[in-house]
Amino acid sequence: MLVDDHTIVRNGLRSILENTDEVEVIGEASNGEEALEKIPLLKPQIILVDISMPGISGIELIKRVTKQWTNIRPIILSMHNDDAYILKSVEAGAYGYLLKDATRDEILTALHAVKNGEKYFNASVASVIVSGYLSQVQKVEKATESRKTLLSKKEREVLRLLVEGMSSRQIADQLDLSVRTVDNHRANMMRRLQVHNAAELVKLALEEKLL
């Protein structure tokens, strides 16, 4: 199914795709609202979606489609070779991202890959996705390091024993502290790390490797 607000683009795509026995174009929509009305009736396997459309954008359409119809695989076909658009499309659930200057062979290659449950991104688009992923990893790592600096050496010792499942009394005996001091350490850590109870504190320590 083709979803694009420009008739000439839809006609061009239909002409390209209908010249092969491998693909059947079962319908068109000129905007997101029309696409959402037609999808339940036409039941397409794949939708080729433009990003910039009046009303519901292509990215918002993909979010709704992937939420309501998990068997439908959207591919973005856009003029935007922009990092933000590419990353937002992938986050929304796009199985592929093609530029409008893509060749017929590339479009068919993408359709075959997506039909088989694979993702399709050419080298330049894949590079943007990898860079975005690495950037996100770096942000998480920096946030983790920042949280680590919020804890004193003694607090990290208390946290390690909490993770091991020890009670305040057991931790106090292990570290030669009073139970009250252990409880104060735990309360201070919870306040600084913005969690509400010991279970959340332990979960955060494990997920973000604070020890």
PDB file of C-alpha atoms in Angstrom:
ATOM      1  CA  MET A   1       0.000   0.000   0.000  1.00  0.00           C
ATOM      2  CA  LEU A   2       1.325   3.432  -0.993  1.00  0.00           C
ATOM      3  CA  VAL A   3       0.860   6.382   1.388  1.00  0.00           C
ATOM      4  CA  ASP A   4       1.965   9.740  -0.014  1.00  0.00           C
ATOM      5  CA  ASP A   5       0.204  13.076  -0.421  1.00  0.00           C
ATOM      6  CA  HIS A   6       1.634  13.612  -3.923  1.00  0.00           C
ATOM      7  CA  THR A   7      -0.345  11.864  -6.665  1.00  0.00           C
ATOM      8  CA  ILE A   8       2.597  11.970  -9.059  1.00  0.00           C
ATOM      9  CA  VAL A   9       4.779  10.097  -6.554  1.00  0.00           C
ATOM     10  CA  ARG A  10       2.145   7.413  -5.991  1.00  0.00           C
ATOM     11  CA  ASN A  11       1.639   7.041  -9.751  1.00  0.00           C
ATOM     12  CA  GLY A  12       5.379   6.725 -10.290  1.00  0.00           C
ATOM     13  CA  LEU A  13       5.755   4.093  -7.589  1.00  0.00           C
ATOM     14  CA  ARG A  14       2.769   2.133  -8.850  1.00  0.00           C
ATOM     15  CA  SER A  15       4.201   2.184 -12.356  1.00  0.00           C
ATOM     16  CA  ILE A  16       7.566   0.914 -11.105  1.00  0.00           C
ATOM     17  CA  LEU A  17       6.128  -1.800  -8.882  1.00  0.00           C
ATOM     18  CA  GLU A  18       3.403  -3.056 -11.218  1.00  0.00           C
ATOM     19  CA  ASN A  19       6.010  -3.802 -13.883  1.00  0.00           C
ATOM     20  CA  THR A  20       7.096  -6.801 -11.855  1.00  0.00           C
ATOM     21  CA  ASP A  21       5.265  -9.998 -10.930  1.00  0.00           C
ATOM     22  CA  GLU A  22       6.834  -9.895  -7.478  1.00  0.00           C
ATOM     23  CA  VAL A  23       4.797  -7.045  -6.003  1.00  0.00           C
ATOM     24  CA  GLU A  24       1.101  -6.190  -5.992  1.00  0.00           C
ATOM     25  CA  VAL A  25      -0.001  -2.669  -5.121  1.00  0.00           C
ATOM     26  CA  ILE A  26      -3.366  -3.209  -3.423  1.00  0.00           C
ATOM     27  CA  GLY A  27      -4.175   0.383  -2.549  1.00  0.00           C
ATOM     28  CA  GLU A  28      -3.163   3.999  -2.047  1.00  0.00           C
ATOM     29  CA  ALA A  29      -3.772   6.738   0.495  1.00  0.00           C
ATOM     30  CA  SER A  30      -3.023  10.444   0.206  1.00  0.00           C
ATOM     31  CA  ASN A  31      -2.617  11.016   3.956  1.00  0.00           C
ATOM     32  CA  GLY A  32      -2.364   9.243   7.305  1.00  0.00           C
ATOM     33  CA  GLU A  33      -6.061   9.448   8.142  1.00  0.00           C
ATOM     34  CA  GLU A  34      -7.036   7.839   4.853  1.00  0.00           C
ATOM     35  CA  ALA A  35      -4.406   5.142   5.362  1.00  0.00           C
ATOM     36  CA  LEU A  36      -5.820   4.251   8.803  1.00  0.00           C
ATOM     37  CA  GLU A  37      -9.288   3.916   7.253  1.00  0.00           C
ATOM     38  CA  LYS A  38      -8.112   1.686   4.384  1.00  0.00           C
ATOM     39  CA  ILE A  39      -5.637  -0.569   6.199  1.00  0.00           C
ATOM     40  CA  PRO A  40      -8.294  -2.715   7.980  1.00  0.00           C
ATOM     41  CA  LEU A  41     -10.070  -3.240   4.639  1.00  0.00           C
ATOM     42  CA  LEU A  42      -7.058  -3.856   2.404  1.00  0.00           C
ATOM     43  CA  LYS A  43      -4.840  -5.688   4.933  1.00  0.00           C
ATOM     44  CA  PRO A  44      -1.491  -4.853   3.286  1.00  0.00           C
ATOM     45  CA  GLN A  45       1.660  -6.727   4.260  1.00  0.00           C
ATOM     46  CA  ILE A  46       3.857  -3.683   3.677  1.00  0.00           C
ATOM     47  CA  ILE A  47       3.120   0.039   3.520  1.00  0.00           C
ATOM     48  CA  LEU A  48       5.430   2.522   1.797  1.00  0.00           C
ATOM     49  CA  VAL A  49       5.023   5.765   3.735  1.00  0.00           C
ATOM     50  CA  ASP A  50       6.121   9.351   3.129  1.00  0.00           C
ATOM     51  CA  ILE A  51       7.150  11.354   6.213  1.00  0.00           C
ATOM     52  CA  SER A  52       5.864  14.839   5.372  1.00  0.00           C
ATOM     53  CA  MET A  53       2.100  14.700   4.920  1.00  0.00           C
ATOM     54  CA  PRO A  54      -0.705  17.000   6.074  1.00  0.00           C
ATOM     55  CA  GLY A  55      -2.376  15.867   9.286  1.00  0.00           C
ATOM     56  CA  ILE A  56      -0.808  12.690  10.631  1.00  0.00           C
ATOM     57  CA  SER A  57       2.865  12.532   9.731  1.00  0.00           C
ATOM     58  CA  GLY A  58       4.429   9.381   8.343  1.00  0.00           C
ATOM     59  CA  ILE A  59       6.285   8.763  11.603  1.00  0.00           C
ATOM     60  CA  GLU A  60       3.111   9.108  13.669  1.00  0.00           C
ATOM     61  CA  LEU A  61       1.291   6.845  11.217  1.00  0.00           C
ATOM     62  CA  ILE A  62       3.949   4.159  11.648  1.00  0.00           C
ATOM     63  CA  LYS A  63       3.620   4.371  15.442  1.00  0.00           C
ATOM     64  CA  ARG A  64      -0.140   3.799  15.191  1.00  0.00           C
ATOM     65  CA  VAL A  65       0.133   1.047  12.598  1.00  0.00           C
ATOM     66  CA  THR A  66       2.762  -0.970  14.453  1.00  0.00           C
ATOM     67  CA  LYS A  67       0.714  -0.662  17.632  1.00  0.00           C
ATOM     68  CA  GLN A  68      -2.580  -1.788  16.069  1.00  0.00           C
ATOM     69  CA  TRP A  69      -1.373  -4.227  13.389  1.00  0.00           C
ATOM     70  CA  THR A  70       1.800  -6.047  14.390  1.00  0.00           C
ATOM     71  CA  ASN A  71       1.816  -8.039  11.124  1.00  0.00           C
ATOM     72  CA  ILE A  72       2.147  -4.912   8.933  1.00  0.00           C
ATOM     73  CA  ARG A  73       5.686  -3.797   8.112  1.00  0.00           C
ATOM     74  CA  PRO A  74       6.150  -0.108   7.284  1.00  0.00           C
ATOM     75  CA  ILE A  75       8.918   1.311   5.114  1.00  0.00           C
ATOM     76  CA  ILE A  76       9.644   5.027   4.983  1.00  0.00           C
ATOM     77  CA  LEU A  77      10.158   6.474   1.505  1.00  0.00           C
ATOM     78  CA  SER A  78      11.209  10.071   1.990  1.00  0.00           C
ATOM     79  CA  MET A  79      13.169  12.967   0.547  1.00  0.00           C
ATOM     80  CA  HIS A  80      14.609  13.648   4.027  1.00  0.00           C
ATOM     81  CA  ASN A  81      18.190  12.443   4.402  1.00  0.00           C
ATOM     82  CA  ASP A  82      18.298  13.812   7.928  1.00  0.00           C
ATOM     83  CA  ASP A  83      19.617  12.057  11.041  1.00  0.00           C
ATOM     84  CA  ALA A  84      16.660  13.089  13.207  1.00  0.00           C
ATOM     85  CA  TYR A  85      14.054  11.820  10.730  1.00  0.00           C
ATOM     86  CA  ILE A  86      15.891   8.528  10.254  1.00  0.00           C
ATOM     87  CA  LEU A  87      16.277   7.857  13.989  1.00  0.00           C
ATOM     88  CA  LYS A  88      12.673   8.847  14.768  1.00  0.00           C
ATOM     89  CA  SER A  89      11.441   6.540  11.999  1.00  0.00           C
ATOM     90  CA  VAL A  90      13.397   3.601  13.384  1.00  0.00           C
ATOM     91  CA  GLU A  91      12.158   4.327  16.914  1.00  0.00           C
ATOM     92  CA  ALA A  92       8.587   4.456  15.568  1.00  0.00           C
ATOM     93  CA  GLY A  93       8.953   0.932  14.160  1.00  0.00           C
ATOM     94  CA  ALA A  94       9.990   1.366  10.509  1.00  0.00           C
ATOM     95  CA  TYR A  95      11.376  -1.800   8.925  1.00  0.00           C
ATOM     96  CA  GLY A  96      13.211   0.220   6.301  1.00  0.00           C
ATOM     97  CA  TYR A  97      14.132   3.714   5.211  1.00  0.00           C
ATOM     98  CA  LEU A  98      14.454   4.619   1.533  1.00  0.00           C
ATOM     99  CA  LEU A  99      15.191   7.953  -0.067  1.00  0.00           C
ATOM    100  CA  LYS A 100      13.020   9.086  -2.977  1.00  0.00           C
ATOM    101  CA  ASP A 101      15.990   8.958  -5.317  1.00  0.00           C
ATOM    102  CA  ALA A 102      16.266   5.197  -4.672  1.00  0.00           C
ATOM    103  CA  THR A 103      16.486   3.017  -7.772  1.00  0.00           C
ATOM    104  CA  ARG A 104      13.834   0.492  -8.762  1.00  0.00           C
ATOM    105  CA  ASP A 105      16.201  -2.333  -7.817  1.00  0.00           C
ATOM    106  CA  GLU A 106      16.815  -0.886  -4.370  1.00  0.00           C
ATOM    107  CA  ILE A 107      13.088  -0.491  -3.721  1.00  0.00           C
ATOM    108  CA  LEU A 108      12.473  -4.117  -4.756  1.00  0.00           C
ATOM    109  CA  THR A 109      15.402  -5.302  -2.634  1.00  0.00           C
ATOM    110  CA  ALA A 110      13.952  -3.476   0.369  1.00  0.00           C
ATOM    111  CA  LEU A 111      10.485  -4.933  -0.221  1.00  0.00           C
ATOM    112  CA  HIS A 112      11.865  -8.479  -0.444  1.00  0.00           C
ATOM    113  CA  ALA A 113      13.940  -8.062   2.714  1.00  0.00           C
ATOM    114  CA  VAL A 114      11.055  -6.614   4.716  1.00  0.00           C
ATOM    115  CA  LYS A 115       8.599  -9.242   3.425  1.00  0.00           C
ATOM    116  CA  ASN A 116      10.990 -11.873   4.822  1.00  0.00           C
ATOM    117  CA  GLY A 117      10.981 -10.214   8.237  1.00  0.00           C
ATOM    118  CA  GLU A 118      14.314  -8.437   7.827  1.00  0.00           C
ATOM    119  CA  LYS A 119      15.131  -4.747   8.141  1.00  0.00           C
ATOM    120  CA  TYR A 120      16.438  -2.758   5.169  1.00  0.00           C
ATOM    121  CA  PHE A 121      18.669   0.297   5.515  1.00  0.00           C
ATOM    122  CA  ASN A 122      21.283   1.235   2.939  1.00  0.00           C
ATOM    123  CA  ALA A 123      24.838   1.989   4.039  1.00  0.00           C
ATOM    124  CA  SER A 124      24.367   5.724   4.647  1.00  0.00           C
ATOM    125  CA  VAL A 125      21.143   5.236   6.616  1.00  0.00           C
ATOM    126  CA  ALA A 126      22.645   2.341   8.605  1.00  0.00           C
ATOM    127  CA  SER A 127      25.583   4.577   9.495  1.00  0.00           C
ATOM    128  CA  VAL A 128      23.216   7.170  10.945  1.00  0.00           C
ATOM    129  CA  ILE A 129      21.419   4.489  12.986  1.00  0.00           C
ATOM    130  CA  VAL A 130      24.682   3.066  14.369  1.00  0.00           C
ATOM    131  CA  SER A 131      25.925   6.565  15.260  1.00  0.00           C
ATOM    132  CA  GLY A 132      22.637   7.307  17.013  1.00  0.00           C
ATOM    133  CA  TYR A 133      22.842   4.044  18.955  1.00  0.00           C
ATOM    134  CA  LEU A 134      26.438   4.688  20.032  1.00  0.00           C
ATOM    135  CA  SER A 135      25.523   8.216  21.067  1.00  0.00           C
ATOM    136  CA  GLN A 136      22.715   6.848  23.230  1.00  0.00           C
ATOM    137  CA  VAL A 137      25.065   4.279  24.794  1.00  0.00           C
ATOM    138  CA  GLN A 138      27.530   7.046  25.618  1.00  0.00           C
ATOM    139  CA  LYS A 139      24.777   9.114  27.243  1.00  0.00           C
ATOM    140  CA  VAL A 140      23.762   6.144  29.406  1.00  0.00           C
ATOM    141  CA  GLU A 141      27.385   5.491  30.369  1.00  0.00           C
ATOM    142  CA  LYS A 142      27.885   9.140  31.328  1.00  0.00           C
ATOM    143  CA  ALA A 143      24.682   9.097  33.378  1.00  0.00           C
ATOM    144  CA  THR A 144      25.860   5.942  35.156  1.00  0.00           C
ATOM    145  CA  GLU A 145      29.253   7.475  35.932  1.00  0.00           C
ATOM    146  CA  SER A 146      27.498  10.594  37.172  1.00  0.00           C
ATOM    147  CA  ARG A 147      25.335   8.519  39.527  1.00  0.00           C
ATOM    148  CA  LYS A 148      28.386   6.663  40.800  1.00  0.00           C
ATOM    149  CA  THR A 149      29.972   9.925  41.880  1.00  0.00           C
ATOM    150  CA  LEU A 150      26.906  10.610  44.036  1.00  0.00           C
ATOM    151  CA  LEU A 151      27.808   7.681  46.294  1.00  0.00           C
ATOM    152  CA  SER A 152      30.571   7.595  48.854  1.00  0.00           C
ATOM    153  CA  LYS A 153      32.864   4.595  49.244  1.00  0.00           C
ATOM    154  CA  LYS A 154      30.993   3.492  52.384  1.00  0.00           C
ATOM    155  CA  GLU A 155      27.625   3.867  50.651  1.00  0.00           C
ATOM    156  CA  ARG A 156      28.811   1.663  47.796  1.00  0.00           C
ATOM    157  CA  GLU A 157      29.860  -0.959  50.353  1.00  0.00           C
ATOM    158  CA  VAL A 158      26.392  -0.828  51.903  1.00  0.00           C
ATOM    159  CA  LEU A 159      24.794  -0.995  48.469  1.00  0.00           C
ATOM    160  CA  ARG A 160      26.893  -4.034  47.486  1.00  0.00           C
ATOM    161  CA  LEU A 161      25.696  -5.919  50.562  1.00  0.00           C
ATOM    162  CA  LEU A 162      22.103  -4.844  49.924  1.00  0.00           C
ATOM    163  CA  VAL A 163      22.393  -6.302  46.439  1.00  0.00           C
ATOM    164  CA  GLU A 164      23.641  -9.534  47.992  1.00  0.00           C
ATOM    165  CA  GLY A 165      20.403  -9.671  49.977  1.00  0.00           C
ATOM    166  CA  MET A 166      21.664  -8.748  53.436  1.00  0.00           C
ATOM    167  CA  SER A 167      19.450  -7.034  56.011  1.00  0.00           C
ATOM    168  CA  SER A 168      20.430  -3.795  57.772  1.00  0.00           C
ATOM    169  CA  ARG A 169      21.458  -5.801  60.858  1.00  0.00           C
ATOM    170  CA  GLN A 170      23.669  -8.133  58.802  1.00  0.00           C
ATOM    171  CA  ILE A 171      25.245  -5.196  56.958  1.00  0.00           C
ATOM    172  CA  ALA A 172      25.866  -3.400  60.245  1.00  0.00           C
ATOM    173  CA  ASP A 173      27.649  -6.469  61.651  1.00  0.00           C
ATOM    174  CA  GLN A 174      29.661  -6.932  58.456  1.00  0.00           C
ATOM    175  CA  LEU A 175      30.866  -3.313  58.317  1.00  0.00           C
ATOM    176  CA  ASP A 176      31.054  -2.748  62.075  1.00  0.00           C
ATOM    177  CA  LEU A 177      28.404  -0.016  61.965  1.00  0.00           C
ATOM    178  CA  SER A 178      25.211   0.629  63.852  1.00  0.00           C
ATOM    179  CA  VAL A 179      21.918  -0.373  62.237  1.00  0.00           C
ATOM    180  CA  ARG A 180      20.884   3.268  62.337  1.00  0.00           C
ATOM    181  CA  THR A 181      23.984   4.297  60.367  1.00  0.00           C
ATOM    182  CA  VAL A 182      23.257   1.640  57.734  1.00  0.00           C
ATOM    183  CA  ASP A 183      19.663   2.834  57.446  1.00  0.00           C
ATOM    184  CA  ASN A 184      20.891   6.428  57.078  1.00  0.00           C
ATOM    185  CA  HIS A 185      23.264   5.387  54.292  1.00  0.00           C
ATOM    186  CA  ARG A 186      20.424   3.617  52.526  1.00  0.00           C
ATOM    187  CA  ALA A 187      18.073   6.608  52.897  1.00  0.00           C
ATOM    188  CA  ASN A 188      20.750   8.988  51.561  1.00  0.00           C
ATOM    189  CA  MET A 189      21.377   6.771  48.529  1.00  0.00           C
ATOM    190  CA  MET A 190      17.658   6.532  47.783  1.00  0.00           C
ATOM    191  CA  ARG A 191      17.324  10.300  47.986  1.00  0.00           C
ATOM    192  CA  ARG A 192      20.304  11.014  45.737  1.00  0.00           C
ATOM    193  CA  LEU A 193      19.405   8.358  43.180  1.00  0.00           C
ATOM    194  CA  GLN A 194      15.713   9.323  43.283  1.00  0.00           C
ATOM    195  CA  VAL A 195      14.259   5.905  44.073  1.00  0.00           C
ATOM    196  CA  HIS A 196      11.523   5.180  46.603  1.00  0.00           C
ATOM    197  CA  ASN A 197      12.490   1.948  48.317  1.00  0.00           C
ATOM    198  CA  ALA A 198      15.277  -0.587  48.792  1.00  0.00           C
ATOM    199  CA  ALA A 199      13.975  -2.820  45.993  1.00  0.00           C
ATOM    200  CA  GLU A 200      14.211   0.039  43.480  1.00  0.00           C
ATOM    201  CA  LEU A 201      17.664   0.891  44.809  1.00  0.00           C
ATOM    202  CA  VAL A 202      18.898  -2.674  44.259  1.00  0.00           C
ATOM    203  CA  LYS A 203      17.287  -2.809  40.798  1.00  0.00           C
ATOM    204  CA  LEU A 204      18.985   0.445  39.759  1.00  0.00           C
ATOM    205  CA  ALA A 205      22.345  -0.758  41.057  1.00  0.00           C
ATOM    206  CA  LEU A 206      22.094  -3.957  38.985  1.00  0.00           C
ATOM    207  CA  GLU A 207      20.738  -2.353  35.799  1.00  0.00           C
ATOM    208  CA  GLU A 208      23.241   0.512  35.749  1.00  0.00           C
ATOM    209  CA  LYS A 209      26.160  -1.397  37.273  1.00  0.00           C
ATOM    210  CA  LEU A 210      26.730   1.128  40.007  1.00  0.00           C
ATOM    211  CA  LEU A 211      29.003  -1.180  41.997  1.00  0.00           C
TER     212      LEU A 211
END
